[in-house]
mmCIF file of C-alpha atoms and ligand atoms in Angstrom:
data_model
loop_
_atom_site.group_PDB
_atom_site.id
_atom_site.type_symbol
_atom_site.label_atom_id
_atom_site.label_comp_id
_atom_site.label_asym_id
_atom_site.label_seq_id
_atom_site.Cartn_x
_atom_site.Cartn_y
_atom_site.Cartn_z
ATOM 1 C CA UNK B 1 23.842 -6.054 -15.322
ATOM 2 C CA UNK B 2 24.128 -9.840 -15.892
ATOM 3 C CA UNK B 3 21.952 -12.727 -14.784
ATOM 4 C CA UNK B 4 23.636 -15.657 -13.093
ATOM 5 C CA UNK B 5 23.049 -19.242 -14.173
ATOM 6 C CA UNK B 6 19.821 -19.465 -12.118
ATOM 7 C CA UNK B 7 18.430 -16.398 -13.793
ATOM 8 C CA UNK B 8 18.969 -14.243 -10.652
ATOM 9 C CA UNK B 9 20.041 -10.816 -11.457
ATOM 10 C CA UNK B 10 23.175 -9.404 -9.847
ATOM 11 C CA UNK B 11 22.472 -6.458 -7.555
ATOM 12 C CA UNK B 12 24.007 -3.891 -9.819
ATOM 13 C CA UNK B 13 27.032 -2.345 -11.372
ATOM 14 C CA UNK B 14 30.328 -2.335 -9.514
ATOM 15 C CA UNK B 15 28.741 -3.270 -6.160
ATOM 16 C CA UNK B 16 30.167 -0.136 -4.660
ATOM 17 C CA UNK B 17 26.814 0.569 -2.989
ATOM 18 C CA UNK B 18 27.008 -2.837 -1.286
ATOM 19 C CA UNK B 19 30.258 -1.911 0.400
ATOM 20 C CA UNK B 20 29.136 1.531 1.441
ATOM 21 C CA UNK B 21 28.161 2.466 4.943
ATOM 22 C CA UNK B 22 24.545 2.992 3.780
ATOM 23 C CA UNK B 23 23.969 0.359 1.174
ATOM 24 C CA UNK B 24 20.126 0.548 0.895
ATOM 25 C CA UNK B 25 20.266 4.324 0.626
ATOM 26 C CA UNK B 26 23.043 4.182 -1.963
ATOM 27 C CA UNK B 27 21.258 1.530 -3.990
ATOM 28 C CA UNK B 28 18.016 3.559 -4.091
ATOM 29 C CA UNK B 29 19.808 6.661 -5.225
ATOM 30 C CA UNK B 30 21.637 4.825 -7.964
ATOM 31 C CA UNK B 31 18.406 3.133 -9.084
ATOM 32 C CA UNK B 32 16.596 6.474 -9.092
ATOM 33 C CA UNK B 33 19.332 8.179 -11.178
ATOM 34 C CA UNK B 34 19.250 5.282 -13.605
ATOM 35 C CA UNK B 35 15.464 5.198 -14.076
ATOM 36 C CA UNK B 36 14.866 8.887 -14.052
ATOM 37 C CA UNK B 37 15.926 8.844 -17.708
ATOM 38 C CA UNK B 38 12.818 6.805 -18.736
ATOM 39 C CA UNK B 39 10.311 9.234 -20.194
ATOM 40 C CA UNK B 40 7.729 6.970 -21.786
ATOM 41 C CA UNK B 41 4.114 7.135 -20.758
ATOM 42 C CA UNK B 42 1.462 9.814 -20.419
ATOM 43 C CA UNK B 43 -0.226 11.813 -17.610
ATOM 44 C CA UNK B 44 -3.679 10.699 -16.775
ATOM 45 C CA UNK B 45 -5.984 13.257 -18.397
ATOM 46 C CA UNK B 46 -9.541 12.009 -17.834
ATOM 47 C CA UNK B 47 -9.396 13.806 -14.537
ATOM 48 C CA UNK B 48 -8.258 17.226 -16.018
ATOM 49 C CA UNK B 49 -6.507 18.429 -12.897
ATOM 50 C CA UNK B 50 -4.044 15.500 -13.020
ATOM 51 C CA UNK B 51 -2.448 16.951 -16.152
ATOM 52 C CA UNK B 52 -0.911 19.627 -13.984
ATOM 53 C CA UNK B 53 1.594 17.105 -12.697
ATOM 54 C CA UNK B 54 5.224 17.546 -13.574
ATOM 55 C CA UNK B 55 6.323 14.756 -15.957
ATOM 56 C CA UNK B 56 9.718 14.686 -14.224
ATOM 57 C CA UNK B 57 8.546 13.905 -10.713
ATOM 58 C CA UNK B 58 9.990 10.611 -9.496
ATOM 59 C CA UNK B 59 10.375 9.480 -5.900
ATOM 60 C CA UNK B 60 11.177 6.132 -4.286
ATOM 61 C CA UNK B 61 10.809 5.272 -0.627
ATOM 62 C CA UNK B 62 11.267 2.045 1.267
ATOM 63 C CA UNK B 63 10.092 1.522 4.927
ATOM 64 C CA UNK B 64 11.214 -1.594 6.817
ATOM 65 C CA UNK B 65 9.159 -3.399 9.473
ATOM 66 C CA UNK B 66 11.762 -2.246 11.978
ATOM 67 C CA UNK B 67 10.979 1.379 11.178
ATOM 68 C CA UNK B 68 13.880 2.512 8.953
ATOM 69 C CA UNK B 69 12.746 4.734 6.077
ATOM 70 C CA UNK B 70 15.005 5.136 2.948
ATOM 71 C CA UNK B 71 14.154 7.682 0.265
ATOM 72 C CA UNK B 72 15.414 8.969 -3.074
ATOM 73 C CA UNK B 73 14.269 11.731 -5.381
ATOM 74 C CA UNK B 74 10.878 13.355 -4.974
ATOM 75 C CA UNK B 75 9.834 11.055 -2.101
ATOM 76 C CA UNK B 76 8.067 13.948 -0.351
ATOM 77 C CA UNK B 77 6.218 15.418 -3.357
ATOM 78 C CA UNK B 78 2.491 15.248 -2.601
ATOM 79 C CA UNK B 79 0.119 13.769 -5.176
ATOM 80 C CA UNK B 80 -3.366 12.241 -5.042
ATOM 81 C CA UNK B 81 -3.566 8.679 -3.843
ATOM 82 C CA UNK B 82 -6.382 7.692 -6.333
ATOM 83 C CA UNK B 83 -6.927 4.003 -6.508
ATOM 84 C CA UNK B 84 -4.419 3.089 -3.796
ATOM 85 C CA UNK B 85 -7.041 4.385 -1.471
ATOM 86 C CA UNK B 86 -9.151 1.368 -2.423
ATOM 87 C CA UNK B 87 -6.884 -0.841 -0.350
ATOM 88 C CA UNK B 88 -7.184 1.268 2.704
ATOM 89 C CA UNK B 89 -10.964 1.655 2.411
ATOM 90 C CA UNK B 90 -11.325 -2.105 1.956
ATOM 91 C CA UNK B 91 -9.459 -2.673 5.243
ATOM 92 C CA UNK B 92 -11.694 -0.147 6.955
ATOM 93 C CA UNK B 93 -14.830 -1.701 5.577
ATOM 94 C CA UNK B 94 -13.667 -5.155 6.782
ATOM 95 C CA UNK B 95 -13.085 -3.688 10.280
ATOM 96 C CA UNK B 96 -16.494 -2.062 10.234
ATOM 97 C CA UNK B 97 -18.529 -5.006 9.146
ATOM 98 C CA UNK B 98 -16.490 -8.202 9.139
ATOM 99 C CA UNK B 99 -15.572 -10.477 6.209
ATOM 100 C CA UNK B 100 -18.980 -12.061 5.511
ATOM 101 C CA UNK B 101 -20.888 -8.828 5.273
ATOM 102 C CA UNK B 102 -18.291 -7.238 3.017
ATOM 103 C CA UNK B 103 -18.096 -10.363 0.820
ATOM 104 C CA UNK B 104 -21.882 -10.177 0.354
ATOM 105 C CA UNK B 105 -21.445 -6.833 -1.373
ATOM 106 C CA UNK B 106 -18.048 -7.184 -3.114
ATOM 107 C CA UNK B 107 -16.340 -10.321 -4.391
ATOM 108 C CA UNK B 108 -12.630 -11.266 -4.520
ATOM 109 C CA UNK B 109 -12.173 -12.429 -8.143
ATOM 110 C CA UNK B 110 -9.765 -10.631 -10.494
ATOM 111 C CA UNK B 111 -11.671 -9.165 -13.385
ATOM 112 C CA UNK B 112 -8.787 -9.045 -15.903
ATOM 113 C CA UNK B 113 -10.400 -5.834 -17.050
ATOM 114 C CA UNK B 114 -9.609 -2.187 -16.814
ATOM 115 C CA UNK B 115 -10.061 -0.249 -13.566
ATOM 116 C CA UNK B 116 -13.176 1.527 -14.787
ATOM 117 C CA UNK B 117 -14.914 -1.496 -16.305
ATOM 118 C CA UNK B 118 -18.422 -2.405 -15.287
ATOM 119 C CA UNK B 119 -17.392 -5.802 -13.851
ATOM 120 C CA UNK B 120 -20.464 -6.963 -11.998
ATOM 121 C CA UNK B 121 -21.722 -10.450 -11.396
ATOM 122 C CA UNK B 122 -24.681 -10.658 -13.891
ATOM 123 C CA UNK B 123 -27.190 -12.222 -11.463
ATOM 124 C CA UNK B 124 -26.461 -10.199 -8.370
ATOM 125 C CA UNK B 125 -24.686 -7.028 -9.492
ATOM 126 C CA UNK B 126 -21.924 -7.744 -6.962
ATOM 127 C CA UNK B 127 -18.716 -6.167 -8.177
ATOM 128 C CA UNK B 128 -15.967 -8.738 -8.859
ATOM 129 C CA UNK B 129 -13.389 -7.255 -6.464
ATOM 130 C CA UNK B 130 -12.756 -4.187 -4.336
ATOM 131 C CA UNK B 131 -9.752 -2.952 -6.441
ATOM 132 C CA UNK B 132 -11.797 -1.958 -9.489
ATOM 133 C CA UNK B 133 -13.863 1.195 -9.442
ATOM 134 C CA UNK B 134 -17.207 -0.624 -9.120
ATOM 135 C CA UNK B 135 -16.018 -2.627 -6.151
ATOM 136 C CA UNK B 136 -14.261 0.296 -4.624
ATOM 137 C CA UNK B 137 -17.369 2.553 -4.748
ATOM 138 C CA UNK B 138 -19.357 -0.252 -3.067
ATOM 139 C CA UNK B 139 -16.636 -0.677 -0.420
ATOM 140 C CA UNK B 140 -16.328 3.016 0.281
ATOM 141 C CA UNK B 141 -20.149 3.193 0.679
ATOM 142 C CA UNK B 142 -19.769 0.606 3.493
ATOM 143 C CA UNK B 143 -17.541 2.836 5.629
ATOM 144 C CA UNK B 144 -19.531 3.615 8.744
ATOM 145 C CA UNK B 145 -20.676 7.159 9.419
ATOM 146 C CA UNK B 146 -23.077 6.732 12.376
ATOM 147 C CA UNK B 147 -20.602 8.239 14.953
ATOM 148 C CA UNK B 148 -18.353 10.341 12.726
ATOM 149 C CA UNK B 149 -18.486 11.366 9.037
ATOM 150 C CA UNK B 150 -17.085 8.652 6.756
ATOM 151 C CA UNK B 151 -14.478 11.042 5.321
ATOM 152 C CA UNK B 152 -13.093 11.876 8.763
ATOM 153 C CA UNK B 153 -12.795 8.216 9.432
ATOM 154 C CA UNK B 154 -11.073 7.586 6.143
ATOM 155 C CA UNK B 155 -8.579 10.419 6.844
ATOM 156 C CA UNK B 156 -7.980 9.145 10.364
ATOM 157 C CA UNK B 157 -7.363 5.690 9.074
ATOM 158 C CA UNK B 158 -4.813 7.007 6.509
ATOM 159 C CA UNK B 159 -3.197 8.951 9.360
ATOM 160 C CA UNK B 160 -2.725 5.757 11.346
ATOM 161 C CA UNK B 161 -0.959 4.225 8.301
ATOM 162 C CA UNK B 162 1.215 7.260 7.512
ATOM 163 C CA UNK B 163 1.795 8.573 11.054
ATOM 164 C CA UNK B 164 0.823 12.085 10.012
ATOM 165 C CA UNK B 165 -2.236 14.333 9.509
ATOM 166 C CA UNK B 166 -3.750 13.772 6.041
ATOM 167 C CA UNK B 167 -5.708 16.190 3.837
ATOM 168 C CA UNK B 168 -7.422 16.394 0.440
ATOM 169 C CA UNK B 169 -6.427 18.006 -2.844
ATOM 170 C CA UNK B 170 -9.636 19.900 -3.244
ATOM 171 C CA UNK B 171 -8.843 20.917 -6.857
ATOM 172 C CA UNK B 172 -8.419 17.232 -7.902
ATOM 173 C CA UNK B 173 -11.600 16.300 -6.013
ATOM 174 C CA UNK B 174 -13.606 19.077 -7.776
ATOM 175 C CA UNK B 175 -12.089 18.049 -11.130
ATOM 176 C CA UNK B 176 -13.101 14.426 -10.771
ATOM 177 C CA UNK B 177 -16.465 15.340 -9.376
ATOM 178 C CA UNK B 178 -17.085 17.452 -12.446
ATOM 179 C CA UNK B 179 -16.118 14.848 -14.944
ATOM 180 C CA UNK B 180 -16.685 11.487 -13.161
ATOM 181 C CA UNK B 181 -19.836 10.536 -15.072
ATOM 182 C CA UNK B 182 -18.812 6.982 -15.642
ATOM 183 C CA UNK B 183 -18.162 6.349 -11.982
ATOM 184 C CA UNK B 184 -21.520 7.952 -11.195
ATOM 185 C CA UNK B 185 -23.187 5.608 -13.746
ATOM 186 C CA UNK B 186 -21.568 2.633 -12.076
ATOM 187 C CA UNK B 187 -22.832 3.842 -8.727
ATOM 188 C CA UNK B 188 -26.400 4.107 -10.065
ATOM 189 C CA UNK B 189 -26.123 0.491 -11.348
ATOM 190 C CA UNK B 190 -24.939 -0.663 -7.952
ATOM 191 C CA UNK B 191 -27.860 1.160 -6.397
ATOM 192 C CA UNK B 192 -30.237 -0.440 -8.779
ATOM 193 C CA UNK B 193 -28.879 -3.846 -7.750
ATOM 194 C CA UNK B 194 -29.243 -3.005 -4.100
ATOM 195 C CA UNK B 195 -25.478 -3.317 -3.547
ATOM 196 C CA UNK B 196 -25.303 0.311 -2.648
ATOM 197 C CA UNK B 197 -27.363 1.430 0.254
ATOM 198 C CA UNK B 198 -26.370 5.099 0.159
ATOM 199 C CA UNK B 199 -27.397 7.440 -2.642
ATOM 200 C CA UNK B 200 -25.053 7.101 -5.664
ATOM 201 C CA UNK B 201 -24.186 10.836 -5.426
ATOM 202 C CA UNK B 202 -23.144 10.477 -1.798
ATOM 203 C CA UNK B 203 -21.204 7.248 -2.496
ATOM 204 C CA UNK B 204 -19.297 8.770 -5.483
ATOM 205 C CA UNK B 205 -18.578 12.035 -3.681
ATOM 206 C CA UNK B 206 -17.020 10.115 -0.822
ATOM 207 C CA UNK B 207 -15.110 7.918 -3.286
ATOM 208 C CA UNK B 208 -13.825 10.972 -5.222
ATOM 209 C CA UNK B 209 -12.697 12.512 -1.945
ATOM 210 C CA UNK B 210 -10.994 9.407 -0.817
ATOM 211 C CA UNK B 211 -9.150 9.238 -4.162
ATOM 212 C CA UNK B 212 -8.052 12.977 -3.755
ATOM 213 C CA UNK B 213 -6.261 12.331 -0.432
ATOM 214 C CA UNK B 214 -2.722 13.753 -0.766
ATOM 215 C CA UNK B 215 0.083 11.358 -0.111
ATOM 216 C CA UNK B 216 3.793 11.144 -0.877
ATOM 217 C CA UNK B 217 5.971 8.155 -1.812
ATOM 218 C CA UNK B 218 7.175 8.085 1.695
ATOM 219 C CA UNK B 219 3.591 7.782 2.976
ATOM 220 C CA UNK B 220 3.009 4.870 0.541
ATOM 221 C CA UNK B 221 6.132 3.129 1.848
ATOM 222 C CA UNK B 222 4.880 3.527 5.437
ATOM 223 C CA UNK B 223 1.397 2.349 4.466
ATOM 224 C CA UNK B 224 2.978 -0.720 2.881
ATOM 225 C CA UNK B 225 5.251 -1.227 5.913
ATOM 226 C CA UNK B 226 2.161 -1.367 8.148
ATOM 227 C CA UNK B 227 0.748 -4.148 6.006
ATOM 228 C CA UNK B 228 4.114 -5.879 5.911
ATOM 229 C CA UNK B 229 4.177 -5.682 9.681
ATOM 230 C CA UNK B 230 0.872 -7.347 10.577
ATOM 231 C CA UNK B 231 -1.087 -4.101 10.433
ATOM 232 C CA UNK B 232 1.049 -2.149 12.916
ATOM 233 C CA UNK B 233 2.780 0.999 11.991
ATOM 234 C CA UNK B 234 6.509 0.213 12.503
ATOM 235 C CA UNK B 235 7.355 3.892 13.361
ATOM 236 C CA UNK B 236 4.533 4.856 15.685
ATOM 237 C CA UNK B 237 3.430 1.444 16.991
ATOM 238 C CA UNK B 238 -0.174 2.355 16.128
ATOM 239 C CA UNK B 239 -2.474 -0.359 14.751
ATOM 240 C CA UNK B 240 -3.428 0.737 11.217
ATOM 241 C CA UNK B 241 -5.418 -2.349 10.384
ATOM 242 C CA UNK B 242 -6.487 -5.234 12.609
ATOM 243 C CA UNK B 243 -4.161 -8.127 12.077
ATOM 244 C CA UNK B 244 -6.886 -10.532 11.133
ATOM 245 C CA UNK B 245 -7.673 -8.573 7.927
ATOM 246 C CA UNK B 246 -4.130 -7.963 6.831
ATOM 247 C CA UNK B 247 -3.752 -11.279 4.841
ATOM 248 C CA UNK B 248 -7.170 -10.728 3.211
ATOM 249 C CA UNK B 249 -6.256 -7.220 2.050
ATOM 250 C CA UNK B 250 -2.869 -8.412 0.796
ATOM 251 C CA UNK B 251 -4.577 -11.238 -1.047
ATOM 252 C CA UNK B 252 -6.766 -8.937 -3.124
ATOM 253 C CA UNK B 253 -3.859 -6.603 -3.718
ATOM 254 C CA UNK B 254 -1.937 -9.587 -5.015
ATOM 255 C CA UNK B 255 -4.592 -10.780 -7.447
ATOM 256 C CA UNK B 256 -6.331 -7.503 -8.361
ATOM 257 C CA UNK B 257 -4.074 -4.526 -7.328
ATOM 258 C CA UNK B 258 -2.407 -3.583 -10.610
ATOM 259 C CA UNK B 259 -5.447 -3.261 -12.914
ATOM 260 C CA UNK B 260 -5.309 -5.595 -15.928
ATOM 261 C CA UNK B 261 -1.582 -6.033 -15.361
ATOM 262 C CA UNK B 262 -2.101 -7.831 -12.090
ATOM 263 C CA UNK B 263 -1.111 -11.239 -13.356
ATOM 264 C CA UNK B 264 2.106 -9.911 -15.113
ATOM 265 C CA UNK B 265 2.885 -7.926 -12.050
ATOM 266 C CA UNK B 266 2.744 -10.808 -9.576
ATOM 267 C CA UNK B 267 4.560 -12.946 -12.039
ATOM 268 C CA UNK B 268 7.428 -10.425 -12.436
ATOM 269 C CA UNK B 269 7.551 -8.599 -9.164
ATOM 270 C CA UNK B 270 5.935 -11.033 -6.746
ATOM 271 C CA UNK B 271 4.720 -8.551 -4.123
ATOM 272 C CA UNK B 272 1.177 -7.509 -3.294
ATOM 273 C CA UNK B 273 0.634 -3.940 -4.577
ATOM 274 C CA UNK B 274 -1.807 -1.277 -5.497
ATOM 275 C CA UNK B 275 -1.334 1.460 -7.995
ATOM 276 C CA UNK B 276 -3.220 4.683 -8.732
ATOM 277 C CA UNK B 277 -3.629 6.969 -11.737
ATOM 278 C CA UNK B 278 -1.945 9.775 -9.770
ATOM 279 C CA UNK B 279 1.292 7.860 -10.467
ATOM 280 C CA UNK B 280 1.744 6.036 -7.124
ATOM 281 C CA UNK B 281 2.455 2.426 -6.463
ATOM 282 C CA UNK B 282 2.447 0.907 -2.963
ATOM 283 C CA UNK B 283 4.078 -2.563 -2.794
ATOM 284 C CA UNK B 284 4.430 -4.896 0.217
ATOM 285 C CA UNK B 285 6.928 -7.568 0.994
ATOM 286 C CA UNK B 286 5.202 -9.327 3.919
ATOM 287 C CA UNK B 287 7.352 -9.460 6.993
ATOM 288 C CA UNK B 288 10.003 -7.170 5.371
ATOM 289 C CA UNK B 289 9.014 -3.738 4.094
ATOM 290 C CA UNK B 290 6.736 -1.417 2.215
ATOM 291 C CA UNK B 291 7.745 0.259 -0.965
ATOM 292 C CA UNK B 292 6.297 3.480 -2.343
ATOM 293 C CA UNK B 293 7.108 4.789 -5.783
ATOM 294 C CA UNK B 294 5.736 7.872 -7.462
ATOM 295 C CA UNK B 295 6.062 9.071 -11.016
ATOM 296 C CA UNK B 296 2.988 10.364 -12.831
ATOM 297 C CA UNK B 297 3.690 9.092 -16.379
ATOM 298 C CA UNK B 298 1.439 6.106 -16.922
ATOM 299 C CA UNK B 299 1.468 3.149 -19.364
ATOM 300 C CA UNK B 300 -1.602 2.092 -21.279
ATOM 301 C CA UNK B 301 -3.020 0.202 -18.299
ATOM 302 C CA UNK B 302 -2.750 3.097 -15.987
ATOM 303 C CA UNK B 303 0.351 2.047 -13.959
ATOM 304 C CA UNK B 304 3.364 4.352 -13.431
ATOM 305 C CA UNK B 305 5.992 3.523 -16.023
ATOM 306 C CA UNK B 306 9.006 4.423 -13.776
ATOM 307 C CA UNK B 307 7.118 2.929 -10.818
ATOM 308 C CA UNK B 308 6.851 -0.454 -12.438
ATOM 309 C CA UNK B 309 10.458 -0.300 -13.592
ATOM 310 C CA UNK B 310 11.635 0.538 -10.060
ATOM 311 C CA UNK B 311 9.669 -2.165 -8.404
ATOM 312 C CA UNK B 312 10.755 -4.799 -11.020
ATOM 313 C CA UNK B 313 14.353 -3.928 -10.488
ATOM 314 C CA UNK B 314 14.223 -3.951 -6.771
ATOM 315 C CA UNK B 315 12.485 -7.316 -6.750
ATOM 316 C CA UNK B 316 14.956 -8.783 -9.289
ATOM 317 C CA UNK B 317 18.134 -7.304 -7.916
ATOM 318 C CA UNK B 318 17.537 -8.722 -4.536
ATOM 319 C CA UNK B 319 15.531 -11.857 -5.417
ATOM 320 C CA UNK B 320 12.487 -10.585 -3.450
ATOM 321 C CA UNK B 321 9.671 -12.362 -5.276
ATOM 322 C CA UNK B 322 7.449 -13.591 -2.353
ATOM 323 C CA UNK B 323 7.471 -17.119 -3.716
ATOM 324 C CA UNK B 324 11.235 -17.210 -3.920
ATOM 325 C CA UNK B 325 11.568 -18.855 -0.544
ATOM 326 C CA UNK B 326 15.054 -20.235 0.324
ATOM 327 C CA UNK B 327 14.956 -23.940 0.945
ATOM 328 C CA UNK B 328 16.853 -23.487 4.280
ATOM 329 C CA UNK B 329 13.937 -21.571 5.727
ATOM 330 C CA UNK B 330 11.144 -23.576 4.295
ATOM 331 C CA UNK B 331 10.863 -26.154 7.093
ATOM 332 C CA UNK B 332 7.216 -26.752 8.004
ATOM 333 C CA UNK B 333 6.166 -23.777 10.163
ATOM 334 C CA UNK B 334 2.994 -25.252 11.537
ATOM 335 C CA UNK B 335 3.821 -28.291 13.667
ATOM 336 C CA UNK B 336 1.099 -28.476 16.265
ATOM 337 C CA UNK B 337 -1.687 -26.088 17.202
ATOM 338 C CA UNK B 338 -3.126 -25.417 20.634
ATOM 339 C CA UNK B 339 -5.506 -22.872 21.909
ATOM 340 C CA UNK B 340 -5.460 -21.224 25.367
ATOM 341 C CA UNK B 341 -8.564 -23.030 26.486
ATOM 342 C CA UNK B 342 -6.716 -26.354 26.212
ATOM 343 C CA UNK B 343 -3.171 -25.298 27.138
ATOM 344 C CA UNK B 344 -2.445 -22.659 29.753
ATOM 345 C CA UNK B 345 0.747 -21.011 30.889
ATOM 346 C CA UNK B 346 1.882 -21.784 34.421
ATOM 347 C CA UNK B 347 1.293 -18.255 35.649
ATOM 348 C CA UNK B 348 -1.087 -17.876 38.571
ATOM 349 C CA UNK B 349 -4.314 -16.134 37.414
ATOM 350 C CA UNK B 350 -7.089 -14.378 39.218
ATOM 351 C CA UNK B 351 -10.637 -15.781 38.941
ATOM 352 C CA UNK B 352 -11.542 -12.879 36.573
ATOM 353 C CA UNK B 353 -8.601 -13.558 34.301
ATOM 354 C CA UNK B 354 -9.472 -17.288 34.266
ATOM 355 C CA UNK B 355 -13.067 -16.444 33.313
ATOM 356 C CA UNK B 356 -11.768 -14.369 30.370
ATOM 357 C CA UNK B 357 -9.514 -17.164 29.240
ATOM 358 C CA UNK B 358 -12.402 -19.631 29.506
ATOM 359 C CA UNK B 359 -14.529 -17.494 27.359
ATOM 360 C CA UNK B 360 -11.962 -16.170 24.907
ATOM 361 C CA UNK B 361 -8.994 -18.496 25.090
ATOM 362 C CA UNK B 362 -10.153 -20.421 21.980
ATOM 363 C CA UNK B 363 -9.133 -17.390 19.999
ATOM 364 C CA UNK B 364 -5.503 -17.524 21.117
ATOM 365 C CA UNK B 365 -3.483 -20.026 19.118
HETATM 366 N N1 LIG A 1 -10.380 8.288 -8.972
HETATM 367 C C1 LIG A 1 -9.994 7.459 -10.161
HETATM 368 C C2 LIG A 1 -11.170 6.891 -10.788
HETATM 369 O O1 LIG A 1 -12.089 6.393 -10.125
HETATM 370 C C3 LIG A 1 -9.082 6.434 -9.585
HETATM 371 C C4 LIG A 1 -8.626 5.516 -10.665
HETATM 372 C C5 LIG A 1 -7.321 4.831 -10.415
HETATM 373 O O2 LIG A 1 -6.402 5.390 -9.749
HETATM 374 O O3 LIG A 1 -7.165 3.804 -10.924
HETATM 375 O O4 LIG A 1 -11.344 6.791 -11.941
#
């Protein structure tokens, strides 16, 4: 496949897929067949149960904001979500407590370090960001459990993103619980600093459970599509995440989502994303689609080898880097800003409606 003079890659081979009746589907199938031959990388083994994965598993799914889902390969093979859950839990913690309260406990700076590093601010013990384990344990511990157990709320939240009932892989949970001493040590440190208000054991159990939620590449594509679609599931119409937190979540995914490859990833692929050591990658092209790729062979930084290859190719073949904005569409979007306290529609309103607009209209822009 050749690059053109501007360095844009052509969209592949003989272009037969582009002329077909189902070009996206055909493209994904061809890409899948091409990349399935990559066999570098290794299964994660620090959670022993993860070594039971089949090295050949490879699924790709893409879900658009208008609700179309395209899939190739093992896109319905369940695996554990692992670190991708950090994104979903962060969104839920933001909904539970608001930005300031969550920021008081977990920062938003990339650490440039491995996922399991002890990246805490020296003076406060605040983890650098919610996508590394330290920050994720602190975030998960923020999920409210006063009305309903936190795990049920996490599962229900996942279900809003995926549109289906979600469950745990109990064997992977037990395996991580048995061996997760480093995460438990991090939780104790967080407790020592007062970042964690739950007991470290309770926090890590919940975190290990959240990591053991079973998903498929198709689920990841839908989860990404919700984030691409302002927080609304494009298939079910259900709100997965309140719109006002979507940009915040995508921002930390952009800067911190791919472990210590986050800089290289955003440089090469240009989409907010999160990966997990189960072999999944969830990527988001805001306003367009969510992409889910699953293949359990990981590179030295913990990212799926075929997953990275697939995302790089899709981005490059179609010029999808989020900063690659065509000049024709880059006219200033924001020209003037009004709120509904100052400017009203001409529709007749009841006194009660007018009172609500007086009180809340400042929030509508
Ligand atoms: N449960 C895993 C851990 O905390 C998740 C790691 C990951 O997917 O990066 O070690």
